[in-house]
CSV table of C-alpha atoms in Angstrom, one decimal:
chain,number,residue,atom,x,y,z
A,241,MET,CA,0.0,0.0,0.0
A,242,GLY,CA,3.0,2.3,0.4
A,243,LYS,CA,2.2,5.8,1.5
A,244,ARG,CA,-1.6,5.6,1.3
A,245,SER,CA,-3.0,7.9,3.9
A,246,TYR,CA,-5.4,6.5,6.6
A,247,LYS,CA,-7.8,9.2,5.6
A,248,ASN,CA,-8.6,7.1,2.5
A,249,PHE,CA,-9.9,4.3,4.7
A,250,ILE,CA,-12.1,6.8,6.7
A,251,PHE,CA,-13.7,7.9,3.5
A,252,LEU,CA,-14.3,4.3,2.2
A,253,GLY,CA,-15.6,3.3,5.6
A,254,ALA,CA,-18.1,6.1,5.7
A,255,ALA,CA,-19.3,5.3,2.2
A,256,ALA,CA,-19.7,1.6,3.0
A,257,ALA,CA,-21.5,2.4,6.3
A,258,ALA,CA,-24.0,4.6,4.4
A,259,ALA,CA,-24.6,1.8,1.9
A,260,ILE,CA,-25.2,-0.8,4.6
A,261,ALA,CA,-27.5,1.6,6.4
A,262,VAL,CA,-29.6,2.1,3.3
A,263,ILE,CA,-29.9,-1.6,2.7
A,264,LEU,CA,-30.8,-2.3,6.4
A,265,LEU,CA,-33.5,0.4,6.4
A,266,THR,CA,-35.1,-0.9,3.2
A,267,ASP,CA,-37.9,-3.3,3.7
A,268,ILE,CA,-38.9,-5.0,0.5
A,269,ARG,CA,-42.0,-7.2,0.2
A,270,SER,CA,-43.9,-8.7,-2.7
A,271,PRO,CA,-47.4,-7.3,-3.4
A,272,GLU,CA,-49.1,-10.6,-2.7
A,273,GLU,CA,-47.5,-10.7,0.7
A,274,TYR,CA,-48.1,-7.0,1.5
A,275,TYR,CA,-51.7,-6.8,0.3
A,276,SER,CA,-52.6,-10.3,1.7
A,277,GLY,CA,-56.0,-9.2,3.0
A,278,GLU,CA,-55.3,-10.9,6.3
A,279,LYS,CA,-55.8,-9.1,9.6
A,280,LYS,CA,-52.5,-8.3,11.3
A,281,GLU,CA,-52.0,-10.5,14.4
A,282,LYS,CA,-51.4,-8.5,17.5
A,283,ASP,CA,-50.3,-9.8,20.9
A,284,ASN,CA,-50.7,-7.0,23.4
A,285,VAL,CA,-54.0,-5.5,22.4
A,286,ILE,CA,-54.8,-2.5,24.5
A,287,GLY,CA,-58.0,-1.5,22.9
A,288,SER,CA,-59.6,-0.7,19.5
A,289,VAL,CA,-60.1,2.3,17.3
A,290,THR,CA,-62.2,3.0,14.3
A,291,MET,CA,-61.0,4.6,11.1
A,292,GLU,CA,-62.7,5.8,8.0
A,293,ILE,CA,-61.4,7.4,4.7
A,294,ARG,CA,-63.7,9.8,2.9
A,295,CYS,CA,-63.4,12.3,0.0
A,296,ASP,CA,-66.8,14.0,0.2
A,297,THR,CA,-65.4,17.3,-0.9
A,298,ILE,CA,-64.6,16.0,-4.3
A,299,ALA,CA,-67.3,13.3,-4.8
A,300,GLY,CA,-68.9,14.0,-8.2
A,301,ARG,CA,-66.5,16.7,-9.2
A,302,SER,CA,-64.5,14.5,-11.5
A,303,ASP,CA,-65.3,11.5,-13.7
A,304,SER,CA,-62.3,9.5,-12.4
A,305,GLU,CA,-63.3,5.9,-11.6
A,306,HIS,CA,-61.3,6.1,-8.3
A,307,ILE,CA,-63.5,8.7,-6.6
A,308,PRO,CA,-66.6,6.9,-5.2
A,309,ALA,CA,-69.9,8.6,-5.8
A,310,ASP,CA,-70.7,8.7,-2.1
A,311,GLY,CA,-67.2,9.8,-1.2
A,312,VAL,CA,-66.5,6.8,1.0
A,313,ILE,CA,-63.3,5.0,0.4
A,314,LEU,CA,-63.3,3.1,3.6
A,315,ALA,CA,-66.4,2.9,5.8
A,316,PRO,CA,-65.8,3.2,9.6
A,317,THR,CA,-63.9,0.0,10.4
A,318,ALA,CA,-62.6,-1.2,13.8
A,319,PHE,CA,-58.9,-1.9,14.3
A,320,ASP,CA,-57.1,-3.4,17.3
A,321,ILE,CA,-54.2,-1.3,18.7
A,322,GLU,CA,-51.1,-2.2,20.6
A,323,SER,CA,-49.5,0.3,22.9
A,324,GLY,CA,-47.6,2.9,20.9
A,325,ASP,CA,-49.5,2.4,17.6
A,326,THR,CA,-49.8,5.7,15.6
A,327,VAL,CA,-52.4,6.9,13.1
A,328,PHE,CA,-49.9,6.0,10.4
A,329,ASP,CA,-49.6,2.4,11.6
A,330,ILE,CA,-53.4,2.0,11.4
A,331,LEU,CA,-53.5,3.6,8.0
A,332,THR,CA,-50.9,1.2,6.6
A,333,GLU,CA,-52.7,-1.7,8.3
A,334,ALA,CA,-55.9,-0.7,6.5
A,335,ALA,CA,-54.0,-0.3,3.2
A,336,GLN,CA,-52.6,-3.8,3.6
A,337,THR,CA,-55.9,-5.5,4.8
A,338,TYR,CA,-58.3,-3.8,2.4
A,339,GLY,CA,-55.9,-3.2,-0.6
A,340,ILE,CA,-56.0,0.6,-0.6
A,341,GLN,CA,-53.2,2.4,-2.4
A,342,VAL,CA,-51.4,4.8,0.0
A,343,GLU,CA,-48.3,6.9,-0.8
A,344,ASN,CA,-46.3,8.4,2.0
A,345,LYS,CA,-43.4,10.7,2.1
A,346,GLY,CA,-40.9,10.9,4.9
A,347,SER,CA,-39.3,8.4,7.2
A,348,ALA,CA,-41.9,5.9,8.4
A,349,GLY,CA,-41.2,3.3,11.0
A,350,SER,CA,-38.8,5.3,13.3
A,351,SER,CA,-39.9,6.4,16.8
A,352,HIS,CA,-40.0,10.0,15.6
A,353,GLY,CA,-41.9,9.3,12.4
A,354,MET,CA,-42.1,12.3,10.1
A,355,VAL,CA,-44.7,11.0,7.7
A,356,TYR,CA,-46.8,12.9,5.2
A,357,ILE,CA,-49.6,11.1,3.3
A,358,SER,CA,-49.5,12.5,-0.3
A,359,GLY,CA,-52.1,10.1,-1.9
A,360,ILE,CA,-54.8,7.6,-1.0
A,361,ASN,CA,-56.6,5.5,-3.6
A,362,TYR,CA,-54.9,7.3,-6.5
A,363,ILE,CA,-56.3,10.6,-5.3
A,364,TYR,CA,-53.3,12.8,-4.7
A,365,GLU,CA,-52.5,16.1,-3.1
A,366,PHE,CA,-52.8,19.1,-5.6
A,367,ASP,CA,-55.2,17.1,-7.8
A,368,PHE,CA,-57.9,19.6,-7.0
A,369,GLY,CA,-56.1,22.8,-6.8
A,370,ASP,CA,-53.0,24.1,-4.9
A,371,LEU,CA,-54.6,23.8,-1.5
A,372,SER,CA,-55.9,20.2,-1.8
A,373,GLY,CA,-54.6,17.1,0.0
A,374,TRP,CA,-55.2,14.6,2.7
A,375,VAL,CA,-55.7,15.5,6.4
A,376,TYR,CA,-56.8,13.5,9.4
A,377,HIS,CA,-59.1,14.1,12.3
A,378,VAL,CA,-59.1,12.2,15.6
A,379,ASN,CA,-62.4,12.3,17.6
A,380,GLY,CA,-63.4,15.3,15.5
A,381,ILE,CA,-60.3,17.3,16.4
A,382,THR,CA,-57.7,18.4,13.9
A,383,PRO,CA,-54.3,17.4,15.4
A,384,SER,CA,-51.3,19.6,14.7
A,385,ARG,CA,-48.9,16.7,14.5
A,386,ASN,CA,-48.0,14.4,11.7
A,387,CYS,CA,-49.8,11.0,11.6
A,388,GLY,CA,-46.6,9.1,12.4
A,389,GLU,CA,-46.4,10.9,15.7
A,390,TYR,CA,-50.0,10.7,16.9
A,391,VAL,CA,-50.2,7.8,19.4
A,392,LEU,CA,-53.7,6.3,19.7
A,393,SER,CA,-55.6,5.3,22.8
A,394,ASP,CA,-58.6,3.0,23.2
A,395,GLY,CA,-61.8,4.2,21.5
A,396,ASP,CA,-60.3,6.8,19.2
A,397,ARG,CA,-62.1,7.6,16.0
A,398,ILE,CA,-59.9,8.4,13.1
A,399,GLU,CA,-61.1,10.1,9.9
A,400,TRP,CA,-59.0,10.6,6.8
A,401,LEU,CA,-60.5,13.4,4.8
A,402,TYR,CA,-59.7,15.0,1.4
A,403,THR,CA,-59.6,18.8,1.5
A,404,CYS,CA,-59.5,21.4,-1.3
A,405,GLU,CA,-58.7,24.3,1.0
A,406,VAL,CA,-56.0,23.2,3.4
A,407,GLY,CA,-58.7,21.9,5.8
A,408,HIS,CA,-61.0,25.0,5.9
A,409,ASP,CA,-63.7,23.2,4.0
A,410,LEU,CA,-64.0,20.5,6.7
A,411,ASN,CA,-65.3,20.9,10.3
A,412,GLU,CA,-62.1,21.9,11.9
A,413,VAL,CA,-61.7,22.0,15.6
A,414,TYR,CA,-58.1,22.6,16.8
A,415,GLU,CA,-56.7,20.9,19.9
A,416,GLU,CA,-56.1,22.9,23.0
B,300,MET,CA,-25.5,21.6,-52.0
B,301,ARG,CA,-24.6,22.6,-48.5
B,302,SER,CA,-24.3,20.5,-45.4
B,303,PHE,CA,-26.8,21.3,-42.7
B,304,SER,CA,-24.4,23.3,-40.6
B,305,GLU,CA,-23.8,25.7,-43.5
B,306,TYR,CA,-27.4,26.8,-43.6
B,307,ASN,CA,-28.4,30.2,-42.3
B,308,PRO,CA,-28.2,30.2,-38.5
B,309,ILE,CA,-31.8,31.5,-38.1
B,310,ALA,CA,-33.2,28.6,-40.1
B,311,VAL,CA,-31.1,26.1,-38.2
B,312,ALA,CA,-32.0,27.6,-34.8
B,313,VAL,CA,-35.7,27.6,-35.6
B,314,TRP,CA,-35.4,23.9,-36.6
B,315,PHE,CA,-33.5,23.1,-33.4
B,316,PHE,CA,-36.0,24.8,-31.1
B,317,SER,CA,-38.9,23.2,-32.9
B,318,VAL,CA,-37.5,19.7,-32.4
B,319,THR,CA,-36.5,20.2,-28.8
B,320,GLY,CA,-39.6,22.3,-28.0
B,321,VAL,CA,-41.9,19.4,-29.0
B,322,ALA,CA,-39.8,17.0,-27.1
B,323,MET,CA,-39.8,19.1,-24.0
B,324,PHE,CA,-43.5,20.1,-23.8
B,325,CYS,CA,-45.1,16.9,-24.8
B,326,SER,CA,-44.8,13.5,-23.1
B,327,TYR,CA,-46.2,11.2,-25.8
B,328,PRO,CA,-44.0,8.1,-25.8
B,329,VAL,CA,-43.8,7.6,-29.6
B,330,LEU,CA,-42.6,11.2,-30.1
B,331,MET,CA,-40.1,10.8,-27.3
B,332,VAL,CA,-38.6,7.7,-28.9
B,333,ILE,CA,-38.5,9.5,-32.3
B,334,SER,CA,-36.7,12.4,-30.7
B,335,LEU,CA,-34.1,10.2,-29.0
B,336,ALA,CA,-33.5,8.1,-32.1
B,337,GLY,CA,-33.2,11.2,-34.2
B,338,GLY,CA,-30.9,12.9,-31.7
B,339,VAL,CA,-28.5,9.9,-31.5
B,340,LEU,CA,-28.6,9.3,-35.3
B,341,PHE,CA,-27.8,13.0,-36.0
B,342,PHE,CA,-25.0,13.0,-33.5
B,343,LEU,CA,-23.5,9.8,-34.9
B,344,LYS,CA,-23.9,11.1,-38.5
B,345,ARG,CA,-21.9,14.2,-37.6
B,346,ASN,CA,-19.3,12.6,-35.3
B,347,GLY,CA,-19.0,9.0,-36.3
B,348,PHE,CA,-18.1,6.7,-33.5
B,349,THR,CA,-16.0,9.1,-31.5
B,350,HIS,CA,-17.1,10.9,-28.3
B,351,GLY,CA,-17.3,7.6,-26.4
B,352,LYS,CA,-17.2,9.5,-23.0
B,353,THR,CA,-20.2,11.6,-24.0
B,354,HIS,CA,-22.3,8.5,-24.9
B,355,LEU,CA,-21.2,6.7,-21.7
B,356,PHE,CA,-22.2,9.7,-19.6
B,357,PHE,CA,-25.6,10.1,-21.3
B,358,TRP,CA,-26.5,6.4,-20.9
B,359,LEU,CA,-25.4,6.3,-17.3
B,360,LEU,CA,-27.6,9.4,-16.7
B,361,PHE,CA,-30.4,7.6,-18.6
B,362,ALA,CA,-30.2,4.6,-16.2
B,363,VAL,CA,-30.2,6.9,-13.1
B,364,LEU,CA,-33.1,9.0,-14.3
B,365,ALA,CA,-35.2,5.9,-15.3
B,366,LEU,CA,-34.5,4.2,-11.9
B,367,ALA,CA,-35.1,7.3,-9.8
B,368,ASN,CA,-38.8,7.8,-10.6
B,369,PRO,CA,-40.2,4.6,-9.3
B,370,LEU,CA,-38.4,5.2,-6.0
B,371,ILE,CA,-39.9,8.7,-5.6
B,372,SER,CA,-43.3,8.3,-7.2
B,373,HIS,CA,-45.6,5.5,-6.0
B,374,ASN,CA,-48.7,6.2,-8.1
B,375,GLY,CA,-50.0,3.4,-10.4
B,376,LYS,CA,-52.1,0.2,-10.3
B,377,THR,CA,-49.6,-2.5,-11.1
B,378,VAL,CA,-47.5,-3.0,-7.9
B,379,LEU,CA,-44.2,-4.7,-8.5
B,380,PHE,CA,-43.1,-4.8,-4.9
B,381,VAL,CA,-43.6,-2.8,-1.7
B,382,MET,CA,-40.7,-0.9,-0.2
B,383,ASN,CA,-40.9,0.7,3.2
B,384,HIS,CA,-44.7,0.7,3.0
B,385,ASN,CA,-44.6,2.4,-0.4
B,386,PRO,CA,-45.6,0.5,-3.5
B,387,VAL,CA,-43.1,0.5,-6.4
B,388,THR,CA,-45.2,0.3,-9.5
B,389,LEU,CA,-44.8,-0.6,-13.2
B,390,GLU,CA,-46.5,2.7,-14.2
B,391,ALA,CA,-44.0,4.8,-12.3
B,392,ALA,CA,-41.1,2.8,-13.8
B,393,LEU,CA,-42.3,3.3,-17.3
B,394,TYR,CA,-43.0,7.0,-16.6
B,395,GLY,CA,-39.4,7.2,-15.5
B,396,VAL,CA,-38.1,5.5,-18.7
B,397,ASN,CA,-40.3,7.9,-20.8
B,398,SER,CA,-38.9,11.0,-19.1
B,399,ALA,CA,-35.4,9.6,-19.3
B,400,VAL,CA,-35.9,9.1,-23.1
B,401,MET,CA,-37.1,12.7,-23.3
B,402,ILE,CA,-34.2,14.2,-21.3
B,403,ILE,CA,-31.4,12.2,-23.0
B,404,GLY,CA,-32.9,12.9,-26.4
B,405,VAL,CA,-32.9,16.6,-25.7
B,406,LEU,CA,-29.3,16.4,-24.3
B,407,TYR,CA,-28.2,14.7,-27.6
B,408,TRP,CA,-29.9,17.5,-29.6
B,409,PHE,CA,-28.2,20.2,-27.6
B,410,ARG,CA,-24.8,18.5,-27.9
B,411,SER,CA,-25.2,18.7,-31.7
B,412,PHE,CA,-26.6,22.3,-31.3
B,413,THR,CA,-23.5,23.5,-29.5
B,414,GLN,CA,-21.3,21.9,-32.2
B,415,ILE,CA,-23.2,23.5,-35.1
B,416,MET,CA,-24.1,26.9,-33.5
B,417,THR,CA,-20.7,28.3,-32.9
B,418,SER,CA,-20.5,31.5,-30.8
B,419,GLU,CA,-20.2,33.5,-34.0
B,420,LYS,CA,-23.6,32.2,-35.2
B,421,LEU,CA,-25.3,32.7,-31.9
B,422,LEU,CA,-24.1,36.3,-31.9
B,423,TYR,CA,-25.5,36.7,-35.4
B,424,ILE,CA,-28.9,35.6,-34.2
B,425,THR,CA,-29.0,37.5,-30.9
B,426,GLY,CA,-27.3,40.5,-32.3
B,427,ALA,CA,-30.3,41.2,-34.4
B,428,LEU,CA,-32.6,40.9,-31.5
B,429,SER,CA,-30.6,42.8,-28.8
B,430,PRO,CA,-26.9,43.8,-28.9
B,431,LYS,CA,-26.8,43.7,-25.1
B,432,LEU,CA,-28.0,40.1,-25.0
B,433,SER,CA,-25.5,39.3,-27.6
B,434,LEU,CA,-22.7,40.8,-25.5
B,435,VAL,CA,-23.7,38.9,-22.4
B,436,LEU,CA,-23.9,35.7,-24.4
B,437,SER,CA,-20.5,36.2,-26.0
B,438,MET,CA,-18.9,36.9,-22.6
B,439,ALA,CA,-20.6,33.9,-21.0
B,440,LEU,CA,-19.6,31.6,-23.8
B,441,ARG,CA,-16.0,32.8,-23.6
B,442,PHE,CA,-16.1,32.2,-19.8
B,443,VAL,CA,-16.5,28.4,-20.0
B,444,PRO,CA,-13.1,27.7,-21.6
B,445,LEU,CA,-11.5,30.6,-19.7
B,446,PHE,CA,-12.8,29.0,-16.4
B,447,SER,CA,-11.3,25.6,-17.1
B,448,ARG,CA,-7.9,27.1,-18.2
B,449,GLN,CA,-7.7,29.3,-15.1
B,450,SER,CA,-8.7,26.5,-12.7
B,451,ALA,CA,-5.8,24.4,-14.2
B,452,LYS,CA,-3.5,27.3,-13.5
B,453,ILE,CA,-4.6,27.7,-9.9
B,454,SER,CA,-4.4,23.9,-9.3
B,455,ALA,CA,-0.8,23.9,-10.6
B,456,ALA,CA,0.1,26.9,-8.4
B,457,GLN,CA,-1.4,25.2,-5.3
B,458,THR,CA,0.6,22.0,-6.1
B,459,ALA,CA,3.8,24.0,-6.5
B,460,MET,CA,3.2,25.6,-3.1
B,461,GLY,CA,3.1,22.0,-1.7
B,462,LEU,CA,-0.5,21.9,-0.8
B,463,TYR,CA,-2.7,18.8,-1.2
B,464,LYS,CA,0.0,16.6,-2.6
B,465,GLU,CA,-1.0,13.6,-0.5
B,466,ASP,CA,-2.8,10.9,-2.2
B,467,ASN,CA,-6.1,10.7,-0.4
B,468,ILE,CA,-9.7,11.4,-1.1
B,469,VAL,CA,-10.4,13.8,1.8
B,470,ASP,CA,-7.6,16.1,0.9
B,471,ASP,CA,-8.6,15.9,-2.8
B,472,ILE,CA,-12.1,17.2,-2.0
B,473,ARG,CA,-10.7,19.9,0.3
B,474,GLY,CA,-8.3,21.0,-2.4
B,475,LYS,CA,-10.9,21.0,-5.1
B,476,SER,CA,-13.3,23.1,-3.0
B,477,ARG,CA,-10.5,25.6,-2.2
B,478,ILE,CA,-9.8,25.9,-5.9
B,479,PHE,CA,-13.5,26.4,-6.6
B,480,SER,CA,-13.6,29.2,-4.0
B,481,ILE,CA,-10.6,30.9,-5.5
B,482,MET,CA,-12.2,30.6,-9.0
B,483,VAL,CA,-15.4,32.2,-7.9
B,484,THR,CA,-13.6,35.2,-6.5
B,485,TRP,CA,-11.4,35.5,-9.5
B,486,ALA,CA,-14.4,35.2,-11.9
B,487,LEU,CA,-16.3,38.0,-10.2
B,488,GLU,CA,-13.3,40.3,-10.2
B,489,ASN,CA,-12.5,39.4,-13.8
B,490,GLY,CA,-16.0,40.2,-14.9
B,491,ILE,CA,-15.8,43.7,-13.6
B,492,ILE,CA,-12.4,44.3,-15.0
B,493,THR,CA,-13.5,43.1,-18.4
B,494,ALA,CA,-16.6,45.3,-18.4
B,495,ASP,CA,-14.4,48.4,-17.5
B,496,SER,CA,-11.9,47.6,-20.1
B,497,MET,CA,-14.5,47.2,-22.8
B,498,GLU,CA,-16.1,50.5,-21.9
B,499,ALA,CA,-12.7,52.2,-22.0
B,500,ARG,CA,-12.1,50.9,-25.5
B,501,GLY,CA,-15.4,52.3,-26.7
B,502,PHE,CA,-17.7,49.4,-26.7
B,503,GLY,CA,-21.3,50.3,-27.6
B,504,THR,CA,-20.5,53.7,-29.2
B,505,GLY,CA,-21.2,52.5,-32.7
B,506,ARG,CA,-23.2,49.8,-34.5
B,507,ARG,CA,-22.1,46.3,-34.0
B,508,THR,CA,-20.6,44.6,-37.0
B,509,GLN,CA,-20.3,40.9,-37.9
B,510,LEU,CA,-17.1,39.1,-38.8
B,511,ARG,CA,-18.9,36.8,-41.2
B,512,ARG,CA,-22.0,37.4,-43.3
B,513,PHE,CA,-24.7,34.9,-43.5
B,514,GLY,CA,-26.9,35.1,-46.7
B,515,PHE,CA,-30.5,34.0,-46.8
B,516,ARG,CA,-30.8,31.8,-49.8
B,517,THR,CA,-33.5,29.7,-51.4
B,518,GLY,CA,-32.4,26.6,-49.5
B,519,ASP,CA,-32.8,28.5,-46.2
B,520,ILE,CA,-36.3,29.7,-47.1
B,521,LEU,CA,-37.2,26.1,-48.0
B,522,LEU,CA,-35.8,24.7,-44.7
B,523,LEU,CA,-37.6,27.4,-42.7
B,524,THR,CA,-41.0,26.8,-44.3
B,525,ALA,CA,-40.7,23.0,-44.1
B,526,THR,CA,-39.8,23.3,-40.4
B,527,LEU,CA,-42.7,25.6,-39.6
B,528,LEU,CA,-45.2,23.5,-41.7
B,529,LEU,CA,-44.2,20.2,-40.0
B,530,LEU,CA,-44.1,21.9,-36.6
B,531,GLY,CA,-47.6,23.3,-37.2
B,532,VAL,CA,-49.0,19.8,-38.0
B,533,THR,CA,-47.3,18.3,-34.9
B,534,ALA,CA,-48.4,21.1,-32.6
B,535,ALA,CA,-51.9,20.9,-33.9
B,536,ALA,CA,-52.0,17.2,-33.1
B,537,ILE,CA,-50.7,17.7,-29.6
B,538,GLY,CA,-52.9,20.8,-29.0
B,539,THR,CA,-56.1,19.1,-30.0
B,540,GLY,CA,-55.3,16.2,-27.7
B,541,ALA,CA,-55.0,13.7,-30.5
B,542,LEU,CA,-51.7,12.6,-29.0
B,543,SER,CA,-52.3,12.1,-25.3
B,544,PHE,CA,-51.0,9.3,-23.1
B,545,GLU,CA,-51.9,8.8,-19.4
B,546,PHE,CA,-49.5,7.0,-17.1
B,547,TYR,CA,-51.3,7.3,-13.8
B,548,PRO,CA,-53.1,5.5,-12.2
B,549,SER,CA,-53.1,3.0,-15.1
B,550,MET,CA,-51.7,3.5,-18.6
B,551,GLU,CA,-54.3,4.7,-21.0
B,552,MET,CA,-53.6,5.5,-24.6
B,553,LYS,CA,-56.1,7.4,-26.8
B,554,GLU,CA,-56.8,5.5,-30.0
B,555,LEU,CA,-54.8,6.9,-32.9
B,556,THR,CA,-56.9,8.9,-35.3
B,557,PHE,CA,-55.8,10.7,-38.6
B,558,PRO,CA,-54.6,13.9,-36.9
B,559,GLY,CA,-52.6,11.8,-34.4
B,560,ILE,CA,-50.9,9.7,-37.1
B,561,SER,CA,-50.2,12.8,-39.2
B,562,GLY,CA,-48.7,14.5,-36.2
B,563,ILE,CA,-46.3,11.5,-35.6
B,564,ILE,CA,-45.3,11.3,-39.2
B,565,SER,CA,-44.6,15.1,-39.5
B,566,TYR,CA,-42.5,15.0,-36.3
B,567,ALA,CA,-40.5,12.1,-37.7
B,568,ALA,CA,-40.0,14.1,-40.9
B,569,LEU,CA,-39.0,17.2,-39.0
B,570,VAL,CA,-36.4,15.2,-37.0
B,571,MET,CA,-35.1,13.6,-40.2
B,572,LEU,CA,-34.8,16.9,-42.2
B,573,PRO,CA,-31.0,17.5,-41.5
B,574,ILE,CA,-30.1,13.9,-42.0
B,575,PHE,CA,-31.8,14.1,-45.4
B,576,ILE,CA,-29.9,17.3,-46.2
B,577,GLU,CA,-26.5,15.9,-45.0
B,578,THR,CA,-27.0,12.6,-47.0
B,579,GLU,CA,-28.0,14.5,-50.1
B,580,ALA,CA,-25.0,16.8,-49.9
B,581,GLU,CA,-22.7,13.8,-49.3
B,582,LEU,CA,-24.1,11.8,-52.3
B,583,ARG,CA,-23.9,14.7,-54.6
B,584,TRP,CA,-20.3,15.4,-53.5
B,585,LYS,CA,-19.4,11.8,-54.3
B,586,TYR,CA,-21.2,12.0,-57.6
B,587,LEU,CA,-19.3,15.1,-58.6
B,588,ARG,CA,-16.0,13.6,-57.6
B,589,SER,CA,-16.7,10.5,-59.6
B,590,GLY,CA,-17.1,12.7,-62.7
B,591,ILE,CA,-13.6,14.2,-62.5
């Protein structure tokens, strides 16, 4: 190796560590396995919540086949929760169980999840104007946290709603 | 009998911007493939099988662009696999390939454009529109080779001073960023000095003159009308929605009607125009030589 500097190995090590981290953080599954339609088995159930997905604000406004006429993408459905489950966990569980397409941006899965839901059921943010997109309410209240951060408790009622005016066309009630 | 690069710069520029404009503002896959094929063919026709590095860079970029889209966009019905709770779909992958074909096609066209449109020709076009724009352009074009020459000089000076001579990547990066910082300072200063110097020598006191004169001959008029005619048919086909292709959420292609087909044919003809001209010039040259 002669006069090779140790700094070369630092650089190579850092690059290798980054590559390994990317591979370890990537979780790849086949569509059949992911959208299996089976309910996820949970061991330490602490209660149940209900969730619904609706797009009333745009129902009938487009001839797209993905927008249901009554605006209901997922009728209120009960889900079991374990301690620490977030709104994002329940949404992905619903996506897997009922085969709903969901696109998220951000880092899901970590303890400080910064997740943004950009599309559900092929309906995307900005599809109906610059102020449109998906928001969620829990027990009728609009949380000011991202859905990967909101930890659920027993009996919570989650609504995923499509808005055309950053939430002002929905019944918004802000948390204290 | 002229080769394409000898035509009047205005006709050549209009043709270039028609071809690249359609490629950039439309995403119909057939037109994109025609544009890429034409771009590669034209580049090969002019340069033969040289410029291997350029081709390598373009096709590496093609692979990166095509692979990036399905990792970023997850729209689409045909799920290939699910990665970190996001579906990776066939539609997003094909959309990525389509936009990569578009970008690489346009890059090939512009590589040929910079070879044909020398700074002299660019000044001829922009000088008619605005002398100030022409001045800025000429200075900017001069700056590119000047920049690389000057950075080689600085790098040599730094090495002579004994800096960054160790063989390791960290020092290399530090040295390169230092040279870049010096370059920026030098470039800003040089710009001001050049402007002062030009003013002192009387730039802008009289009418700008051209070194070379470009006539406007019958061939140029023919090229210009053919370009505008073919562009008109293509633009009409795109504008009326005869050529539309939806990628998301599932791929939908509108059935091809007469305006759509004529749009595709006229774009192909537009792309092939200079290749026809070059081939014709080449054949006639060979024929004349055979008669000697």
